[in-house]
């Protein structure tokens, strides 16, 4: 039916919905769920509103909201909303009858809406847009019935039929076998059946099947990586194809052999040389004539097979050990992996045997074990490789194998040891030992054996020059090594014999010594006995008896006062011996057993147990002070022990930690402070101990060792420090000093400290007990040497403005810093930049800057600043001045004369010889007056200078006064 036919039915559908809805009621009366309704809907694909069809509105009568919708058809479950009842009829893709149930729990009722839904067969596809490829085996015909309207999909429960006869046999339901039908044009119809009053629908599909490309069948080429490949330098890939289309092109990956799409020739030898072994695929691709078909390709595989090339190595082995063959191969010719490898064993008898193994080959090495059943003993066996195939991963390997064979010998040398008894010598027999020529040895050899006991302990012994005859020898394992019963292992090595890869070893059993009879004596009170139990526990003897005798002997006289004998085959027995009637004294009870059985490995047949006891034999309590004090420093480093306790006892003492303790303390047990010890006595003749104990409370007095925050104090020598100067912390009465860590001489606290000398301090309490340890102090006493000056006077020229620092040049040496003071008592040093004051006495003090120590004495020096050579300082005498009050040249003075000649005298006279001015260092300048009164007139005047210095004569001259 065409799309136009479908459009013609729209009025009928609308009229049917509006006027011809038929309602059926399944209940006699309605409730909150309403009543059943039946609807028929045709041409659903023509009405978009059917994508939101309200089932609730379709219910008859007056249903109440709040219920839940359901359907029994799982295909419809996701087409509707269970709460609102809105169903999308476009999503129901099967035409027919569909029922939806509305259930309202408020009244416990349900109602059904049944819809007869007409079918939709999809749209015709006859315009050439339906295409398939001839290599498709399953073409789904539904894919050609699409619609351009969203969500409009044909029903799936229609019927497909082939119109073209050639297609009939290749259509099954909606699947068409295009591969079987082959290329061509085929017509099909799809029919959806009528539903109720809705007519059936039919759509037509014209399908064209296009031919698929045929790349043919690729053939494979396999060569070995070590082959001569010169014959394959120009291999035409087309020659390795069969039945292919001629319009294809070649491609490859990684070898670079194909230059363009027209190239079909490769050089296999070059591939091998450049890339080594591997599988190199070349694809022949044929492209389709229609895009519905995919391009097709076939592959020509060039397999350059890896090759096993190497050598086998082996050792000589002991029979029973793994016969391991090592293989070394060229890893550039064979990749790592697991391989199935065949090998041949050719023994001396010439009967070649073969087997396959799985072997792991990695980085040029591998190994495998030869099946022992293929090997002959005491002859040489030759092993060679016969085949190899890749196992993990699976791969082919070149059948040409280049591996050298190997030869080895398996020796059946052995050791034999029979069962042995515990603690007995064990003979060992060695058999079939081969010498270095593979013959049974007749020479002496040095052997070493290692014995492993059941508990894992080992013993190793060496026996030199053990004699062998026809490959056999015997030696013994000492009884001291057979102390454990059970299974033992022996490993033997022998020098200078055929080299094999294993040790001779065997297991053997050591039989335990049979259980012995147990004899027990139980004395009710060994110090005041009344009854003794004689207990016998004996294993049952299958072929013998026990003779058991017990007796009591008085120790002083040796007299037997009680005697009895019992004979039995085993089991337990208990005999009570009444000793209460015996006299006071010391006794010995003995029980003896003699047996005559033949149990294997039994070595002892006679047993005896004895016990001493006394009648009324308990000693008295010791006597001593209950409180005893000990000074720890009076003892060695271990301190006082129980032996130092003071008491008297009639018998040997025993010491305990408590009144009731049974653990005896050693007499060397150190005493502890504020701990009580308990002393009793024991009579060693009868082993009886007193019932009462002396309690002694121990006090250990040990003054605390003094402490200090500085064990290496520092003092300056000038401080005259003594032992009393040391800062020590102590809590006892006093501190005492010694010149040694132990013993030594007692030193008074006024002892002057010496540099580097060790002193030892101890605390001493009021009882005169000193601390057991002494505090070590090693002071440093740093002494600064007083300054030595080259002279006690210092002459220098004041014109040079000398300072305190210039005085340092007088020091004879400069090991210390020098500080200067203006008095002996001054604590403020003069700055080194301070100018020197003439005729002043300075005091020098040596000072160590690192330690802060000073010399005990200061050195004095007097300063003279007149040591000036006039010629060195341009000394001159002015010849005039002008005292006119202009502040320039108003006074007459001789420059620097007070520095060079501090004792000078200057006399000014007029021409009549009258003295007008007398000057010196305190009054060096003339102001042009007559003795400080009237003004002297202009004119010539005369000066007389008295230098008052050795070497300089007075000088006179004239000067001019001009105002």
Short mmCIF file of C-alpha atoms in Angstrom, two decimals, residues 366-709:
data_model
loop_
_atom_site.label_atom_id
_atom_site.label_comp_id
_atom_site.label_asym_id
_atom_site.label_seq_id
_atom_site.Cartn_x
_atom_site.Cartn_y
_atom_site.Cartn_z
CA UNK A 366 68.58 -22.22 28.85
CA UNK A 367 68.61 -25.66 30.39
CA UNK A 368 66.62 -28.88 30.56
CA UNK A 369 66.81 -32.17 32.48
CA UNK A 370 67.32 -35.43 30.61
CA UNK A 371 64.82 -38.17 31.41
CA UNK A 372 66.78 -40.63 33.63
CA UNK A 373 65.10 -43.59 31.90
CA UNK A 374 66.92 -42.66 28.68
CA UNK A 375 70.37 -42.68 30.29
CA UNK A 376 72.77 -45.56 30.90
CA UNK A 377 74.90 -45.51 34.05
CA UNK A 378 78.68 -45.73 34.34
CA UNK A 379 79.06 -45.08 30.59
CA UNK A 380 79.18 -41.89 28.58
CA UNK A 381 75.93 -40.62 27.04
CA UNK A 382 75.76 -38.19 24.11
CA UNK A 383 72.87 -35.69 23.92
CA UNK A 384 71.91 -33.76 20.76
CA UNK A 385 68.98 -31.52 19.72
CA UNK A 386 66.66 -32.95 17.05
CA UNK A 387 63.79 -30.43 16.79
CA UNK A 388 62.44 -27.16 18.18
CA UNK A 389 59.08 -25.34 17.97
CA UNK A 390 57.87 -22.19 19.67
CA UNK A 391 55.49 -23.09 22.55
CA UNK A 392 54.80 -19.81 24.37
CA UNK A 393 54.27 -17.82 22.31
CA UNK A 394 53.46 -20.23 19.50
CA UNK A 395 55.90 -19.69 16.64
CA UNK A 396 57.63 -21.65 13.94
CA UNK A 397 61.36 -22.24 14.19
CA UNK A 398 63.70 -23.25 11.42
CA UNK A 399 64.01 -27.03 11.21
CA UNK A 400 67.71 -26.69 10.51
CA UNK A 401 69.37 -26.88 13.98
CA UNK A 402 73.01 -25.93 14.48
CA UNK A 403 73.76 -27.00 18.08
CA UNK A 404 76.84 -29.01 19.06
CA UNK A 405 76.21 -32.13 21.15
CA UNK A 406 77.48 -32.86 24.67
CA UNK A 407 78.62 -36.00 26.48
CA UNK A 408 78.28 -36.90 30.17
CA UNK A 409 78.49 -39.88 32.51
CA UNK A 410 76.06 -40.93 35.25
CA UNK A 411 77.61 -42.70 38.21
CA UNK A 412 75.59 -45.00 40.48
CA UNK A 413 77.94 -44.38 43.41
CA UNK A 414 76.14 -44.86 46.72
CA UNK A 415 76.50 -45.12 50.47
CA UNK A 416 74.76 -47.71 52.66
CA UNK A 417 74.02 -47.44 56.39
CA UNK A 418 72.04 -49.97 58.41
CA UNK A 419 69.81 -49.13 61.35
CA UNK A 420 71.87 -48.26 64.44
CA UNK A 421 71.32 -47.94 68.14
CA UNK A 422 71.32 -44.57 69.84
CA UNK A 423 74.74 -43.49 71.19
CA UNK A 424 76.63 -46.26 69.30
CA UNK A 425 79.25 -46.23 66.54
CA UNK A 426 77.63 -46.32 63.05
CA UNK A 427 79.43 -48.12 60.15
CA UNK A 428 79.09 -46.51 56.69
CA UNK A 429 79.79 -48.40 53.43
CA UNK A 430 80.71 -46.52 50.22
CA UNK A 431 80.16 -48.32 46.89
CA UNK A 432 80.87 -47.84 43.15
CA UNK A 433 83.21 -44.83 43.39
CA UNK A 434 84.81 -44.01 40.02
CA UNK A 435 88.28 -42.49 39.66
CA UNK A 436 89.03 -39.70 37.22
CA UNK A 437 89.29 -42.25 34.38
CA UNK A 438 85.74 -43.48 35.10
CA UNK A 439 87.03 -46.79 36.54
CA UNK A 440 86.26 -48.22 39.98
CA UNK A 441 88.90 -46.68 42.22
CA UNK A 442 91.57 -48.67 44.09
CA UNK A 443 93.35 -45.64 45.57
CA UNK A 444 93.12 -43.94 48.98
CA UNK A 445 90.96 -40.80 49.08
CA UNK A 446 90.14 -38.07 51.59
CA UNK A 447 86.42 -37.99 52.38
CA UNK A 448 84.26 -35.45 54.22
CA UNK A 449 80.84 -36.32 55.56
CA UNK A 450 78.08 -34.12 56.97
CA UNK A 451 75.55 -35.69 59.33
CA UNK A 452 72.18 -33.97 59.82
CA UNK A 453 70.26 -35.01 62.93
CA UNK A 454 66.42 -35.06 63.23
CA UNK A 455 66.48 -31.68 65.00
CA UNK A 456 68.37 -30.09 62.08
CA UNK A 457 71.75 -29.93 63.81
CA UNK A 458 74.75 -30.81 61.63
CA UNK A 459 78.16 -32.39 62.22
CA UNK A 460 81.01 -32.37 59.67
CA UNK A 461 84.03 -34.67 59.82
CA UNK A 462 86.99 -35.31 57.46
CA UNK A 463 88.82 -38.66 57.08
CA UNK A 464 92.09 -38.56 55.20
CA UNK A 465 93.53 -41.37 53.00
CA UNK A 466 90.60 -43.72 53.36
CA UNK A 467 91.44 -46.96 51.54
CA UNK A 468 89.25 -47.99 48.57
CA UNK A 469 89.14 -51.34 46.79
CA UNK A 470 87.11 -51.90 43.61
CA UNK A 471 85.34 -48.60 44.30
CA UNK A 472 84.32 -49.55 47.86
CA UNK A 473 85.36 -48.35 51.34
CA UNK A 474 84.03 -48.31 54.92
CA UNK A 475 84.25 -45.74 57.72
CA UNK A 476 82.49 -45.14 61.06
CA UNK A 477 80.42 -42.29 62.49
CA UNK A 478 81.33 -41.74 66.13
CA UNK A 479 78.75 -42.67 68.76
CA UNK A 480 78.74 -39.13 70.10
CA UNK A 481 77.01 -38.07 66.87
CA UNK A 482 74.19 -40.62 67.28
CA UNK A 483 72.59 -39.13 70.37
CA UNK A 484 69.20 -38.49 68.75
CA UNK A 485 66.82 -41.21 67.67
CA UNK A 486 65.00 -40.90 64.37
CA UNK A 487 65.88 -40.34 60.74
CA UNK A 488 69.36 -38.94 59.96
CA UNK A 489 70.91 -37.80 56.70
CA UNK A 490 74.55 -38.32 55.64
CA UNK A 491 76.19 -36.47 52.73
CA UNK A 492 79.67 -37.63 51.66
CA UNK A 493 82.17 -35.87 49.39
CA UNK A 494 85.33 -37.59 48.08
CA UNK A 495 88.40 -35.89 46.63
CA UNK A 496 90.20 -36.78 43.40
CA UNK A 497 87.39 -38.85 41.88
CA UNK A 498 85.25 -38.46 38.78
CA UNK A 499 83.68 -35.03 38.95
CA UNK A 500 79.90 -35.27 39.37
CA UNK A 501 77.31 -32.61 40.16
CA UNK A 502 75.88 -34.16 43.30
CA UNK A 503 76.90 -35.45 46.70
CA UNK A 504 76.63 -39.01 47.87
CA UNK A 505 73.84 -39.04 50.42
CA UNK A 506 71.45 -41.39 52.18
CA UNK A 507 68.98 -41.55 55.06
CA UNK A 508 69.20 -43.99 57.96
CA UNK A 509 67.36 -44.58 61.21
CA UNK A 510 68.76 -44.45 64.75
CA UNK A 511 66.80 -46.62 67.16
CA UNK A 512 66.10 -45.03 70.51
CA UNK A 513 67.37 -46.66 73.68
CA UNK A 514 64.45 -48.63 75.20
CA UNK A 515 62.55 -47.09 78.08
CA UNK A 516 64.09 -47.89 81.45
CA UNK A 517 62.50 -48.77 84.74
CA UNK A 518 61.68 -45.79 86.96
CA UNK A 519 62.48 -46.06 90.65
CA UNK A 520 61.16 -43.34 92.98
CA UNK A 521 61.60 -42.82 96.73
CA UNK A 522 59.11 -40.50 98.49
CA UNK A 523 60.05 -39.54 102.06
CA UNK A 524 57.21 -37.87 103.95
CA UNK A 525 59.64 -35.65 105.89
CA UNK A 526 63.31 -36.04 105.15
CA UNK A 527 64.26 -34.37 108.45
CA UNK A 528 61.82 -36.22 110.66
CA UNK A 529 60.60 -39.14 108.56
CA UNK A 530 57.83 -41.54 109.60
CA UNK A 531 56.99 -43.26 106.27
CA UNK A 532 58.68 -43.73 102.86
CA UNK A 533 56.93 -44.76 99.63
CA UNK A 534 58.91 -46.93 97.21
CA UNK A 535 57.38 -46.44 93.72
CA UNK A 536 58.25 -48.68 90.78
CA UNK A 537 57.14 -48.02 87.15
CA UNK A 538 58.58 -50.51 84.64
CA UNK A 539 57.88 -51.24 80.94
CA UNK A 540 56.48 -54.76 80.41
CA UNK A 541 59.31 -57.15 79.49
CA UNK A 542 58.30 -59.72 76.82
CA UNK A 543 61.24 -62.01 77.61
CA UNK A 544 62.54 -61.19 81.11
CA UNK A 545 61.82 -60.10 84.69
CA UNK A 546 62.80 -57.31 87.14
CA UNK A 547 64.30 -58.10 90.58
CA UNK A 548 63.66 -55.04 92.80
CA UNK A 549 65.24 -54.73 96.29
CA UNK A 550 64.92 -51.89 98.82
CA UNK A 551 66.70 -51.47 102.21
CA UNK A 552 67.33 -48.86 104.96
CA UNK A 553 70.86 -48.40 106.37
CA UNK A 554 71.92 -46.41 109.48
CA UNK A 555 74.63 -44.04 108.22
CA UNK A 556 76.95 -44.00 111.25
CA UNK A 557 77.10 -47.79 111.72
CA UNK A 558 76.21 -49.09 108.24
CA UNK A 559 73.70 -51.48 109.76
CA UNK A 560 70.78 -52.63 107.53
CA UNK A 561 67.66 -52.01 109.56
CA UNK A 562 65.00 -52.74 106.85
CA UNK A 563 65.22 -55.01 103.72
CA UNK A 564 62.79 -56.41 101.06
CA UNK A 565 62.96 -57.95 97.49
CA UNK A 566 60.25 -58.15 94.73
CA UNK A 567 60.32 -59.94 91.30
CA UNK A 568 57.86 -59.00 88.46
CA UNK A 569 57.62 -58.66 84.64
CA UNK A 570 56.66 -54.98 84.58
CA UNK A 571 53.97 -52.51 85.51
CA UNK A 572 53.70 -50.29 88.60
CA UNK A 573 54.10 -50.98 92.30
CA UNK A 574 53.91 -48.91 95.51
CA UNK A 575 55.45 -50.10 98.79
CA UNK A 576 55.12 -48.20 102.12
CA UNK A 577 58.12 -48.45 104.45
CA UNK A 578 57.38 -47.56 108.10
CA UNK A 579 60.44 -45.81 109.64
CA UNK A 580 58.75 -44.17 112.62
CA UNK A 581 60.09 -46.76 115.09
CA UNK A 582 63.73 -46.01 114.16
CA UNK A 583 66.07 -44.27 116.62
CA UNK A 584 67.06 -40.57 116.20
CA UNK A 585 69.81 -40.30 113.59
CA UNK A 586 70.66 -40.16 109.88
CA UNK A 587 69.67 -42.95 107.48
CA UNK A 588 69.88 -43.93 103.78
CA UNK A 589 67.15 -45.80 101.91
CA UNK A 590 68.08 -47.51 98.62
CA UNK A 591 65.99 -49.22 95.91
CA UNK A 592 67.74 -51.35 93.21
CA UNK A 593 66.52 -53.16 90.07
CA UNK A 594 68.22 -55.86 87.94
CA UNK A 595 66.59 -57.15 84.68
CA UNK A 596 67.49 -59.87 82.16
CA UNK A 597 65.54 -59.04 78.93
CA UNK A 598 66.93 -58.97 75.32
CA UNK A 599 65.21 -55.82 74.00
CA UNK A 600 67.22 -54.33 71.02
CA UNK A 601 69.53 -51.43 71.83
CA UNK A 602 69.20 -51.86 75.61
CA UNK A 603 72.56 -51.19 77.29
CA UNK A 604 71.73 -50.70 80.97
CA UNK A 605 70.23 -53.54 83.01
CA UNK A 606 70.85 -52.32 86.57
CA UNK A 607 69.28 -49.21 88.21
CA UNK A 608 69.48 -47.74 91.71
CA UNK A 609 67.99 -44.77 93.57
CA UNK A 610 68.97 -43.61 97.11
CA UNK A 611 67.63 -40.99 99.48
CA UNK A 612 68.96 -39.72 102.83
CA UNK A 613 66.60 -38.89 105.66
CA UNK A 614 66.78 -38.19 109.36
CA UNK A 615 64.83 -38.81 112.46
CA UNK A 616 64.54 -35.62 114.59
CA UNK A 617 67.26 -33.82 112.53
CA UNK A 618 66.02 -30.13 112.25
CA UNK A 619 68.72 -27.52 113.32
CA UNK A 620 68.21 -24.30 115.41
CA UNK A 621 67.59 -20.72 114.10
CA UNK A 622 70.71 -18.46 113.54
CA UNK A 623 71.38 -15.54 115.96
CA UNK A 624 72.15 -11.99 114.79
CA UNK A 625 71.11 -8.28 114.70
CA UNK A 626 67.83 -7.73 112.84
CA UNK A 627 68.99 -4.35 111.39
CA UNK A 628 72.40 -4.07 109.77
CA UNK A 629 73.90 -1.10 107.94
CA UNK A 630 76.63 -1.14 105.25
CA UNK A 631 78.60 1.73 103.71
CA UNK A 632 78.92 0.98 99.98
CA UNK A 633 82.22 2.79 99.57
CA UNK A 634 83.87 0.27 101.87
CA UNK A 635 83.25 -2.51 99.37
CA UNK A 636 84.28 -3.23 95.81
CA UNK A 637 82.11 -2.29 92.85
CA UNK A 638 79.78 -5.22 93.51
CA UNK A 639 78.98 -3.93 97.02
CA UNK A 640 78.32 -6.04 100.13
CA UNK A 641 76.84 -9.51 99.68
CA UNK A 642 75.00 -12.01 101.87
CA UNK A 643 78.39 -13.20 103.03
CA UNK A 644 78.86 -9.85 104.82
CA UNK A 645 75.82 -10.30 107.09
CA UNK A 646 76.79 -10.73 110.77
CA UNK A 647 75.24 -13.71 112.58
CA UNK A 648 76.14 -16.99 114.29
CA UNK A 649 74.73 -20.42 113.41
CA UNK A 650 75.25 -23.97 114.61
CA UNK A 651 75.02 -25.30 111.04
CA UNK A 652 75.64 -24.09 107.52
CA UNK A 653 73.51 -21.04 106.63
CA UNK A 654 70.93 -20.73 103.86
CA UNK A 655 69.64 -17.38 102.61
CA UNK A 656 66.16 -16.54 101.29
CA UNK A 657 64.35 -13.49 99.94
CA UNK A 658 61.18 -14.06 102.00
CA UNK A 659 60.02 -15.87 105.10
CA UNK A 660 58.43 -18.65 103.01
CA UNK A 661 60.55 -18.67 99.83
CA UNK A 662 62.03 -21.99 98.75
CA UNK A 663 64.55 -20.44 96.34
CA UNK A 664 67.97 -20.37 98.02
CA UNK A 665 69.98 -17.22 97.36
CA UNK A 666 73.63 -17.47 96.44
CA UNK A 667 75.98 -16.33 99.19
CA UNK A 668 77.44 -13.92 96.61
CA UNK A 669 74.05 -12.22 96.12
CA UNK A 670 74.54 -8.42 96.45
CA UNK A 671 72.67 -6.79 99.31
CA UNK A 672 69.93 -4.30 98.41
CA UNK A 673 68.93 -1.22 100.38
CA UNK A 674 65.93 -1.48 102.69
CA UNK A 675 65.46 -5.15 101.80
CA UNK A 676 64.98 -7.90 104.37
CA UNK A 677 66.81 -11.20 104.06
CA UNK A 678 66.00 -14.41 105.86
CA UNK A 679 68.61 -16.85 107.21
CA UNK A 680 68.12 -20.43 108.20
CA UNK A 681 70.55 -23.30 108.81
CA UNK A 682 70.93 -26.72 107.25
CA UNK A 683 72.47 -29.93 108.50
CA UNK A 684 74.41 -31.21 105.53
CA UNK A 685 74.68 -34.64 107.06
CA UNK A 686 70.97 -35.18 106.65
CA UNK A 687 70.07 -32.26 104.40
CA UNK A 688 67.66 -30.96 107.03
CA UNK A 689 66.90 -27.27 107.29
CA UNK A 690 65.69 -25.29 110.27
CA UNK A 691 62.00 -24.39 110.41
CA UNK A 692 62.67 -20.81 111.64
CA UNK A 693 64.53 -18.02 109.82
CA UNK A 694 66.41 -14.97 111.12
CA UNK A 695 65.12 -11.75 109.51
CA UNK A 696 67.79 -9.09 108.79
CA UNK A 697 66.78 -5.71 107.34
CA UNK A 698 69.66 -4.23 105.32
CA UNK A 699 70.38 -0.52 105.03
CA UNK A 700 72.90 0.56 102.44
CA UNK A 701 74.31 3.98 103.02
CA UNK A 702 75.77 5.47 99.89
CA UNK A 703 76.08 9.24 99.81
CA UNK A 704 75.17 10.61 96.41
CA UNK A 705 78.12 11.36 94.18
CA UNK A 706 78.52 15.14 93.93
CA UNK A 707 77.72 16.72 90.58
CA UNK A 708 78.78 19.80 88.73
CA UNK A 709 77.61 21.66 85.69
#
